[in-house]
Amino acid sequence: MASKASASTAAEHGELPAHSALTTTVFDEHRNLLFGLVYNMLGTVTDTEDVLQDTWLSWASARHGEVANSRAYLVRIAMNRALRAAKASRRTYVGTWLPEPVVTEDQPEDSVLRGESVSLAMMVVLETLSPMERAVFVLREAFGYDYPEIADTLGRTCGSVRQLAHRARKHVEDRRPRYRPDSKAVRAATERFLDASLGADLGTLMEILAPDVQLWSDGGGKRRSALRVIVGRDKCVRLADSLAKTFPRDLDTRYLEVNGAPAALLSHERRPWVVAQLDLRPSDGRIQRIYQILNPDKLTTMPLPNHLAL
């Protein structure tokens, strides 16, 4: 995962002006919460860190004696900066957009990065909401804020927040049923899918993919990928086979948890090449969605292969 240096560490290294120990301690206490909120809004570690940097600078220059609730103050700053960033982002993105993957297997069980809200599938759905709907949904559904808190954070009335929450919830439920498949089943399906894809075993691919499977591939214009979501088993098999042929030989495969779910990281010569994650169909366990993140800019925080990580 991307470096998340604390405000105190940054100050020690001359990256930020020195401030009182209390100022940096308070910010560091809430940093994981702020990171989770902003990442849910923006879907990239780099943009999230930029927002947190701006939030720190605002907090460092605030009149702390006039701040009654430091947590609410920091969340308000971070969310409003994230809203502005969300409105300006991805207008010129090339091809299909997927969030920047975050390794979550070492996160504690109660981490804000472990829930369904940061799964690749959920974040793809959240991307279809308006920035304000997304902010309300994240605060309400993912972090449990009540309506008055959300209204105060976003500068809206309780009535408008309730309407936004209802609209966002319905939109998400229509597109993302609440279903958490068994992690072992997902891991097994991922291994089988990769073996078949890299081995050009088209028969197995046809067997394990659902008829209406979707393939999402994000190359960001920097690696070969589909410019739109590919739907249908025949089309997905052809594309998966075509993409696999462009991959380097002797790829290292590492299975790990990404955004709260099993995934595979394929690397070549110490460089991450692709992160792949699957969604399974509840009725029969066939693969319903394939997410492939190939954009090298989104893979910079991925770990080295196991045998190189010492």
mmCIF file of C-alpha atoms in Angstrom:
data_model
loop_
_atom_site.group_PDB
_atom_site.id
_atom_site.type_symbol
_atom_site.label_atom_id
_atom_site.label_comp_id
_atom_site.label_asym_id
_atom_site.label_seq_id
_atom_site.Cartn_x
_atom_site.Cartn_y
_atom_site.Cartn_z
ATOM 1 C CA MET A 1 0.000 0.000 0.000
ATOM 2 C CA ALA A 2 1.104 3.585 -0.548
ATOM 3 C CA SER A 3 3.196 5.258 2.090
ATOM 4 C CA LYS A 4 1.002 6.807 4.723
ATOM 5 C CA ALA A 5 3.568 8.757 6.692
ATOM 6 C CA SER A 6 2.132 10.548 9.687
ATOM 7 C CA ALA A 7 2.102 14.304 10.005
ATOM 8 C CA SER A 8 4.725 14.104 12.743
ATOM 9 C CA THR A 9 7.059 11.982 10.583
ATOM 10 C CA ALA A 10 6.649 14.350 7.648
ATOM 11 C CA ALA A 11 7.436 17.321 9.846
ATOM 12 C CA GLU A 12 10.586 15.646 11.159
ATOM 13 C CA HIS A 13 11.844 15.179 7.603
ATOM 14 C CA GLY A 14 11.229 18.779 6.670
ATOM 15 C CA GLU A 15 8.264 18.056 4.412
ATOM 16 C CA LEU A 16 5.898 20.080 6.577
ATOM 17 C CA PRO A 17 6.391 22.911 9.065
ATOM 18 C CA ALA A 18 6.868 21.859 12.659
ATOM 19 C CA HIS A 19 3.833 22.199 14.894
ATOM 20 C CA SER A 20 2.862 21.339 18.426
ATOM 21 C CA ALA A 21 2.912 17.721 19.434
ATOM 22 C CA LEU A 22 -0.816 17.892 20.190
ATOM 23 C CA THR A 23 -1.613 19.170 16.676
ATOM 24 C CA THR A 24 0.210 16.298 14.978
ATOM 25 C CA THR A 25 -1.011 13.710 17.489
ATOM 26 C CA VAL A 26 -4.653 14.623 16.932
ATOM 27 C CA PHE A 27 -4.245 14.451 13.156
ATOM 28 C CA ASP A 28 -2.420 11.122 13.317
ATOM 29 C CA GLU A 29 -5.152 9.669 15.552
ATOM 30 C CA HIS A 30 -7.741 10.305 12.833
ATOM 31 C CA ARG A 31 -5.570 9.663 9.799
ATOM 32 C CA ASN A 32 -6.777 6.117 9.063
ATOM 33 C CA LEU A 33 -10.390 7.266 9.215
ATOM 34 C CA LEU A 34 -9.656 10.172 6.873
ATOM 35 C CA PHE A 35 -7.772 7.904 4.474
ATOM 36 C CA GLY A 36 -10.682 5.458 4.342
ATOM 37 C CA LEU A 37 -13.261 8.180 3.742
ATOM 38 C CA VAL A 38 -11.303 9.916 1.004
ATOM 39 C CA TYR A 39 -10.218 6.678 -0.700
ATOM 40 C CA ASN A 40 -13.876 5.637 -0.844
ATOM 41 C CA MET A 41 -14.585 8.922 -2.590
ATOM 42 C CA LEU A 42 -11.694 9.005 -5.068
ATOM 43 C CA GLY A 43 -10.511 5.444 -5.587
ATOM 44 C CA THR A 44 -6.807 6.296 -5.877
ATOM 45 C CA VAL A 45 -4.110 6.338 -3.231
ATOM 46 C CA THR A 46 -2.239 9.268 -4.807
ATOM 47 C CA ASP A 47 -5.289 11.541 -4.906
ATOM 48 C CA THR A 48 -6.211 10.453 -1.389
ATOM 49 C CA GLU A 49 -2.767 11.376 -0.091
ATOM 50 C CA ASP A 50 -3.008 14.773 -1.830
ATOM 51 C CA VAL A 51 -6.313 15.471 -0.078
ATOM 52 C CA LEU A 52 -4.879 14.395 3.271
ATOM 53 C CA GLN A 53 -1.891 16.676 2.747
ATOM 54 C CA ASP A 54 -4.243 19.618 2.146
ATOM 55 C CA THR A 55 -6.304 18.590 5.169
ATOM 56 C CA TRP A 56 -3.192 18.533 7.343
ATOM 57 C CA LEU A 57 -2.142 21.995 6.205
ATOM 58 C CA SER A 58 -5.600 23.381 7.000
ATOM 59 C CA TRP A 59 -5.602 21.658 10.373
ATOM 60 C CA ALA A 60 -2.104 22.880 11.216
ATOM 61 C CA SER A 61 -3.113 26.498 10.622
ATOM 62 C CA ALA A 62 -6.498 26.271 12.386
ATOM 63 C CA ARG A 63 -7.352 27.993 15.651
ATOM 64 C CA HIS A 64 -7.525 24.817 17.659
ATOM 65 C CA GLY A 65 -8.906 26.512 20.738
ATOM 66 C CA GLU A 66 -12.071 27.262 18.756
ATOM 67 C CA VAL A 67 -12.504 23.670 17.501
ATOM 68 C CA ALA A 68 -15.038 21.847 19.677
ATOM 69 C CA ASN A 69 -14.737 18.474 17.934
ATOM 70 C CA SER A 70 -11.449 17.803 16.159
ATOM 71 C CA ARG A 71 -12.691 14.598 14.492
ATOM 72 C CA ALA A 72 -15.719 16.329 12.971
ATOM 73 C CA TYR A 73 -13.563 19.280 11.907
ATOM 74 C CA LEU A 74 -11.028 17.064 10.117
ATOM 75 C CA VAL A 75 -13.704 14.943 8.444
ATOM 76 C CA ARG A 76 -15.450 18.098 7.196
ATOM 77 C CA ILE A 77 -12.232 19.444 5.661
ATOM 78 C CA ALA A 78 -11.253 16.115 4.085
ATOM 79 C CA MET A 79 -14.685 15.282 2.656
ATOM 80 C CA ASN A 80 -15.219 18.697 1.112
ATOM 81 C CA ARG A 81 -11.786 18.591 -0.513
ATOM 82 C CA ALA A 82 -12.541 15.082 -1.736
ATOM 83 C CA LEU A 83 -15.831 16.315 -3.205
ATOM 84 C CA ARG A 84 -14.037 18.967 -5.220
ATOM 85 C CA ALA A 85 -11.429 16.462 -6.373
ATOM 86 C CA ALA A 86 -14.119 13.935 -7.374
ATOM 87 C CA LYS A 87 -15.890 16.506 -9.545
ATOM 88 C CA ALA A 88 -12.668 17.226 -11.452
ATOM 89 C CA SER A 89 -11.251 13.695 -11.737
ATOM 90 C CA ARG A 90 -11.372 11.137 -14.554
ATOM 91 C CA ARG A 91 -12.819 13.504 -17.140
ATOM 92 C CA THR A 92 -10.060 12.554 -19.571
ATOM 93 C CA TYR A 93 -9.340 9.000 -18.423
ATOM 94 C CA VAL A 94 -8.570 6.617 -21.280
ATOM 95 C CA GLY A 95 -10.729 3.508 -21.354
ATOM 96 C CA THR A 96 -12.431 1.682 -18.501
ATOM 97 C CA TRP A 97 -11.740 3.081 -15.038
ATOM 98 C CA LEU A 98 -11.090 0.845 -12.044
ATOM 99 C CA PRO A 99 -9.932 1.958 -8.585
ATOM 100 C CA GLU A 100 -6.310 1.771 -7.553
ATOM 101 C CA PRO A 101 -5.955 -1.512 -5.643
ATOM 102 C CA VAL A 102 -5.044 -1.445 -1.970
ATOM 103 C CA VAL A 103 -3.530 -4.441 -0.182
ATOM 104 C CA THR A 104 -5.684 -5.108 2.883
ATOM 105 C CA GLU A 105 -4.523 -8.499 4.180
ATOM 106 C CA ASP A 106 -2.411 -6.930 6.937
ATOM 107 C CA GLN A 107 -5.118 -4.525 8.055
ATOM 108 C CA PRO A 108 -6.745 -5.184 11.462
ATOM 109 C CA GLU A 109 -10.226 -6.680 11.445
ATOM 110 C CA ASP A 110 -11.842 -3.357 12.397
ATOM 111 C CA SER A 111 -9.923 -1.354 9.787
ATOM 112 C CA VAL A 112 -11.916 1.097 7.669
ATOM 113 C CA LEU A 113 -10.327 -0.559 4.625
ATOM 114 C CA ARG A 114 -11.646 -4.075 5.315
ATOM 115 C CA GLY A 115 -15.358 -3.652 4.557
ATOM 116 C CA GLU A 116 -17.463 -4.247 1.451
ATOM 117 C CA SER A 117 -17.418 -0.500 0.777
ATOM 118 C CA VAL A 118 -13.863 -0.669 -0.609
ATOM 119 C CA SER A 119 -14.297 -3.814 -2.721
ATOM 120 C CA LEU A 120 -13.505 -3.270 -6.382
ATOM 121 C CA ALA A 121 -17.056 -4.241 -7.298
ATOM 122 C CA MET A 122 -18.596 -1.769 -4.873
ATOM 123 C CA MET A 123 -16.276 1.065 -5.867
ATOM 124 C CA VAL A 124 -17.169 0.522 -9.525
ATOM 125 C CA VAL A 125 -20.816 1.020 -8.570
ATOM 126 C CA LEU A 126 -20.036 4.051 -6.415
ATOM 127 C CA GLU A 127 -18.285 5.596 -9.412
ATOM 128 C CA THR A 128 -21.682 5.833 -11.146
ATOM 129 C CA LEU A 129 -23.098 8.045 -8.371
ATOM 130 C CA SER A 130 -22.798 11.809 -8.384
ATOM 131 C CA PRO A 131 -20.009 13.073 -6.090
ATOM 132 C CA MET A 132 -22.537 14.313 -3.517
ATOM 133 C CA GLU A 133 -24.507 11.045 -3.589
ATOM 134 C CA ARG A 134 -21.280 9.152 -3.166
ATOM 135 C CA ALA A 135 -20.232 11.304 -0.208
ATOM 136 C CA VAL A 136 -23.556 10.757 1.538
ATOM 137 C CA PHE A 137 -23.515 7.025 0.836
ATOM 138 C CA VAL A 138 -19.950 6.604 2.091
ATOM 139 C CA LEU A 139 -20.599 8.549 5.287
ATOM 140 C CA ARG A 140 -23.923 6.833 5.972
ATOM 141 C CA GLU A 141 -23.542 3.254 4.779
ATOM 142 C CA ALA A 142 -19.812 2.647 5.103
ATOM 143 C CA PHE A 143 -18.994 4.700 8.192
ATOM 144 C CA GLY A 144 -22.304 4.867 10.054
ATOM 145 C CA TYR A 145 -22.713 8.624 10.324
ATOM 146 C CA ASP A 146 -26.210 9.830 11.198
ATOM 147 C CA TYR A 147 -28.074 12.323 9.036
ATOM 148 C CA PRO A 148 -27.419 15.436 11.159
ATOM 149 C CA GLU A 149 -23.675 14.654 11.196
ATOM 150 C CA ILE A 150 -23.641 14.223 7.419
ATOM 151 C CA ALA A 151 -25.606 17.425 6.909
ATOM 152 C CA ASP A 152 -23.156 19.334 9.088
ATOM 153 C CA THR A 153 -20.150 17.775 7.347
ATOM 154 C CA LEU A 154 -21.357 18.537 3.822
ATOM 155 C CA GLY A 155 -23.178 21.803 4.506
ATOM 156 C CA ARG A 156 -26.581 20.420 3.461
ATOM 157 C CA THR A 157 -29.968 20.179 5.153
ATOM 158 C CA CYS A 158 -31.054 16.947 6.812
ATOM 159 C CA GLY A 159 -33.908 16.679 4.324
ATOM 160 C CA SER A 160 -31.645 16.865 1.292
ATOM 161 C CA VAL A 161 -29.194 14.395 2.865
ATOM 162 C CA ARG A 162 -32.015 11.885 3.437
ATOM 163 C CA GLN A 163 -33.111 12.211 -0.195
ATOM 164 C CA LEU A 164 -29.550 11.768 -1.437
ATOM 165 C CA ALA A 165 -29.048 8.748 0.835
ATOM 166 C CA HIS A 166 -32.270 7.101 -0.366
ATOM 167 C CA ARG A 167 -31.418 7.663 -4.024
ATOM 168 C CA ALA A 168 -27.837 6.446 -3.611
ATOM 169 C CA ARG A 169 -28.845 3.359 -1.618
ATOM 170 C CA LYS A 170 -31.426 2.311 -4.214
ATOM 171 C CA HIS A 171 -28.929 2.855 -7.028
ATOM 172 C CA VAL A 172 -26.311 0.711 -5.279
ATOM 173 C CA GLU A 173 -28.733 -2.058 -4.287
ATOM 174 C CA ASP A 174 -30.022 -2.313 -7.856
ATOM 175 C CA ARG A 175 -26.485 -2.837 -9.134
ATOM 176 C CA ARG A 176 -24.676 -4.529 -6.269
ATOM 177 C CA PRO A 177 -26.629 -7.145 -4.259
ATOM 178 C CA ARG A 178 -25.319 -7.655 -0.749
ATOM 179 C CA TYR A 179 -23.466 -10.918 -1.239
ATOM 180 C CA ARG A 180 -20.113 -11.983 0.163
ATOM 181 C CA PRO A 181 -18.846 -15.221 -1.401
ATOM 182 C CA ASP A 182 -16.583 -17.582 0.486
ATOM 183 C CA SER A 183 -12.982 -16.388 0.222
ATOM 184 C CA LYS A 184 -11.702 -19.927 -0.400
ATOM 185 C CA ALA A 185 -14.091 -20.319 -3.329
ATOM 186 C CA VAL A 186 -12.947 -17.019 -4.823
ATOM 187 C CA ARG A 187 -9.284 -17.971 -4.387
ATOM 188 C CA ALA A 188 -9.857 -21.351 -6.053
ATOM 189 C CA ALA A 189 -11.753 -19.732 -8.934
ATOM 190 C CA THR A 190 -8.986 -17.152 -9.361
ATOM 191 C CA GLU A 191 -6.308 -19.850 -9.580
ATOM 192 C CA ARG A 192 -8.332 -21.830 -12.100
ATOM 193 C CA PHE A 193 -9.072 -18.737 -14.194
ATOM 194 C CA LEU A 194 -5.411 -17.710 -14.335
ATOM 195 C CA ASP A 195 -4.230 -21.225 -15.160
ATOM 196 C CA ALA A 196 -6.736 -21.398 -18.013
ATOM 197 C CA SER A 197 -6.025 -17.881 -19.284
ATOM 198 C CA LEU A 198 -2.250 -18.141 -19.238
ATOM 199 C CA GLY A 199 -2.385 -21.691 -20.563
ATOM 200 C CA ALA A 200 -4.769 -20.803 -23.404
ATOM 201 C CA ASP A 201 -7.228 -23.417 -22.126
ATOM 202 C CA LEU A 202 -10.308 -22.010 -23.825
ATOM 203 C CA GLY A 203 -12.469 -25.003 -22.940
ATOM 204 C CA THR A 204 -11.962 -24.458 -19.214
ATOM 205 C CA LEU A 205 -12.617 -20.749 -19.586
ATOM 206 C CA MET A 206 -15.942 -21.464 -21.278
ATOM 207 C CA GLU A 207 -16.787 -23.831 -18.411
ATOM 208 C CA ILE A 208 -16.006 -21.516 -15.495
ATOM 209 C CA LEU A 209 -17.377 -18.233 -16.889
ATOM 210 C CA ALA A 210 -21.038 -17.293 -16.575
ATOM 211 C CA PRO A 211 -22.814 -16.687 -19.926
ATOM 212 C CA ASP A 212 -23.264 -12.994 -19.115
ATOM 213 C CA VAL A 213 -19.784 -12.510 -17.606
ATOM 214 C CA GLN A 214 -18.284 -9.020 -17.719
ATOM 215 C CA LEU A 215 -14.606 -8.234 -18.211
ATOM 216 C CA TRP A 216 -13.319 -4.901 -16.906
ATOM 217 C CA SER A 217 -9.731 -4.118 -17.928
ATOM 218 C CA ASP A 218 -8.062 -0.845 -16.955
ATOM 219 C CA GLY A 219 -4.875 -0.049 -18.853
ATOM 220 C CA GLY A 220 -5.209 3.717 -18.577
ATOM 221 C CA GLY A 221 -3.968 4.062 -22.158
ATOM 222 C CA LYS A 222 -0.551 2.753 -21.050
ATOM 223 C CA ARG A 223 -1.063 -0.990 -21.465
ATOM 224 C CA ARG A 224 -3.231 -2.903 -23.861
ATOM 225 C CA SER A 225 -6.771 -3.298 -22.563
ATOM 226 C CA ALA A 226 -10.379 -3.032 -23.695
ATOM 227 C CA LEU A 227 -11.637 0.537 -23.853
ATOM 228 C CA ARG A 228 -15.062 -0.527 -22.625
ATOM 229 C CA VAL A 229 -16.566 -3.274 -20.502
ATOM 230 C CA ILE A 230 -16.798 -6.537 -22.475
ATOM 231 C CA VAL A 231 -19.996 -8.530 -21.886
ATOM 232 C CA GLY A 232 -20.652 -12.155 -22.804
ATOM 233 C CA ARG A 233 -18.686 -15.375 -22.405
ATOM 234 C CA ASP A 234 -17.514 -15.740 -26.012
ATOM 235 C CA LYS A 235 -16.221 -12.154 -26.190
ATOM 236 C CA CYS A 236 -14.575 -12.355 -22.778
ATOM 237 C CA VAL A 237 -12.810 -15.624 -23.620
ATOM 238 C CA ARG A 238 -11.415 -14.122 -26.815
ATOM 239 C CA LEU A 239 -10.256 -10.969 -25.048
ATOM 240 C CA ALA A 240 -8.810 -12.804 -22.033
ATOM 241 C CA ASP A 241 -6.890 -15.057 -24.411
ATOM 242 C CA SER A 242 -5.720 -12.075 -26.479
ATOM 243 C CA LEU A 243 -4.583 -10.089 -23.426
ATOM 244 C CA ALA A 244 -2.794 -13.090 -21.927
ATOM 245 C CA LYS A 245 -0.716 -13.400 -25.101
ATOM 246 C CA THR A 246 0.609 -9.860 -24.543
ATOM 247 C CA PHE A 247 1.809 -10.676 -21.021
ATOM 248 C CA PRO A 248 5.518 -11.326 -20.486
ATOM 249 C CA ARG A 249 6.688 -14.885 -19.972
ATOM 250 C CA ASP A 250 7.809 -16.157 -16.564
ATOM 251 C CA LEU A 251 5.308 -14.112 -14.594
ATOM 252 C CA ASP A 252 5.430 -14.384 -10.810
ATOM 253 C CA THR A 253 1.999 -14.937 -9.290
ATOM 254 C CA ARG A 254 1.174 -13.911 -5.758
ATOM 255 C CA TYR A 255 -2.229 -14.438 -4.177
ATOM 256 C CA LEU A 256 -3.182 -11.795 -1.642
ATOM 257 C CA GLU A 257 -6.094 -9.799 -0.320
ATOM 258 C CA VAL A 258 -6.875 -6.620 -2.241
ATOM 259 C CA ASN A 259 -9.673 -4.266 -1.236
ATOM 260 C CA GLY A 260 -10.993 -6.816 1.218
ATOM 261 C CA ALA A 261 -11.207 -9.788 -1.162
ATOM 262 C CA PRO A 262 -8.913 -12.447 -2.674
ATOM 263 C CA ALA A 263 -6.950 -11.331 -5.721
ATOM 264 C CA ALA A 264 -3.878 -12.224 -7.744
ATOM 265 C CA LEU A 265 -0.866 -10.042 -8.447
ATOM 266 C CA LEU A 266 1.190 -10.971 -11.512
ATOM 267 C CA SER A 267 4.675 -9.461 -11.673
ATOM 268 C CA HIS A 268 7.544 -9.529 -14.154
ATOM 269 C CA GLU A 269 11.151 -8.654 -13.335
ATOM 270 C CA ARG A 270 10.197 -7.020 -10.021
ATOM 271 C CA ARG A 271 7.499 -4.931 -11.682
ATOM 272 C CA PRO A 272 3.771 -5.466 -11.021
ATOM 273 C CA TRP A 273 2.036 -6.297 -14.301
ATOM 274 C CA VAL A 274 -1.618 -6.861 -13.441
ATOM 275 C CA VAL A 275 -3.916 -7.245 -10.453
ATOM 276 C CA ALA A 276 -6.837 -9.578 -11.155
ATOM 277 C CA GLN A 277 -9.924 -10.059 -9.015
ATOM 278 C CA LEU A 278 -13.135 -12.001 -9.626
ATOM 279 C CA ASP A 279 -16.781 -11.786 -8.626
ATOM 280 C CA LEU A 280 -18.643 -15.102 -8.456
ATOM 281 C CA ARG A 281 -22.304 -15.689 -9.287
ATOM 282 C CA PRO A 282 -24.145 -16.711 -6.090
ATOM 283 C CA SER A 283 -26.300 -19.348 -7.774
ATOM 284 C CA ASP A 284 -23.558 -21.606 -9.134
ATOM 285 C CA GLY A 285 -20.136 -20.099 -8.321
ATOM 286 C CA ARG A 286 -19.313 -19.290 -11.926
ATOM 287 C CA ILE A 287 -17.294 -16.174 -12.636
ATOM 288 C CA GLN A 288 -19.611 -13.225 -13.135
ATOM 289 C CA ARG A 289 -17.144 -10.326 -13.300
ATOM 290 C CA ILE A 290 -13.423 -10.112 -14.000
ATOM 291 C CA TYR A 291 -11.477 -7.021 -12.936
ATOM 292 C CA GLN A 292 -7.998 -6.551 -14.390
ATOM 293 C CA ILE A 293 -5.938 -3.517 -13.374
ATOM 294 C CA LEU A 294 -3.017 -3.115 -15.788
ATOM 295 C CA ASN A 295 -2.352 0.626 -15.595
ATOM 296 C CA PRO A 296 1.212 0.756 -14.196
ATOM 297 C CA ASP A 297 0.456 4.035 -12.410
ATOM 298 C CA LYS A 298 -2.085 2.172 -10.279
ATOM 299 C CA LEU A 299 0.266 -0.669 -9.364
ATOM 300 C CA THR A 300 3.126 1.262 -7.760
ATOM 301 C CA THR A 301 2.058 0.328 -4.215
ATOM 302 C CA MET A 302 1.803 -3.405 -4.889
ATOM 303 C CA PRO A 303 4.299 -5.642 -3.019
ATOM 304 C CA LEU A 304 7.151 -7.536 -4.602
ATOM 305 C CA PRO A 305 6.709 -11.232 -5.412
ATOM 306 C CA ASN A 306 7.086 -13.425 -2.320
ATOM 307 C CA HIS A 307 10.585 -14.690 -3.137
ATOM 308 C CA LEU A 308 11.834 -11.094 -3.677
ATOM 309 C CA ALA A 309 10.214 -9.536 -0.639
ATOM 310 C CA LEU A 310 12.939 -10.477 1.852
#
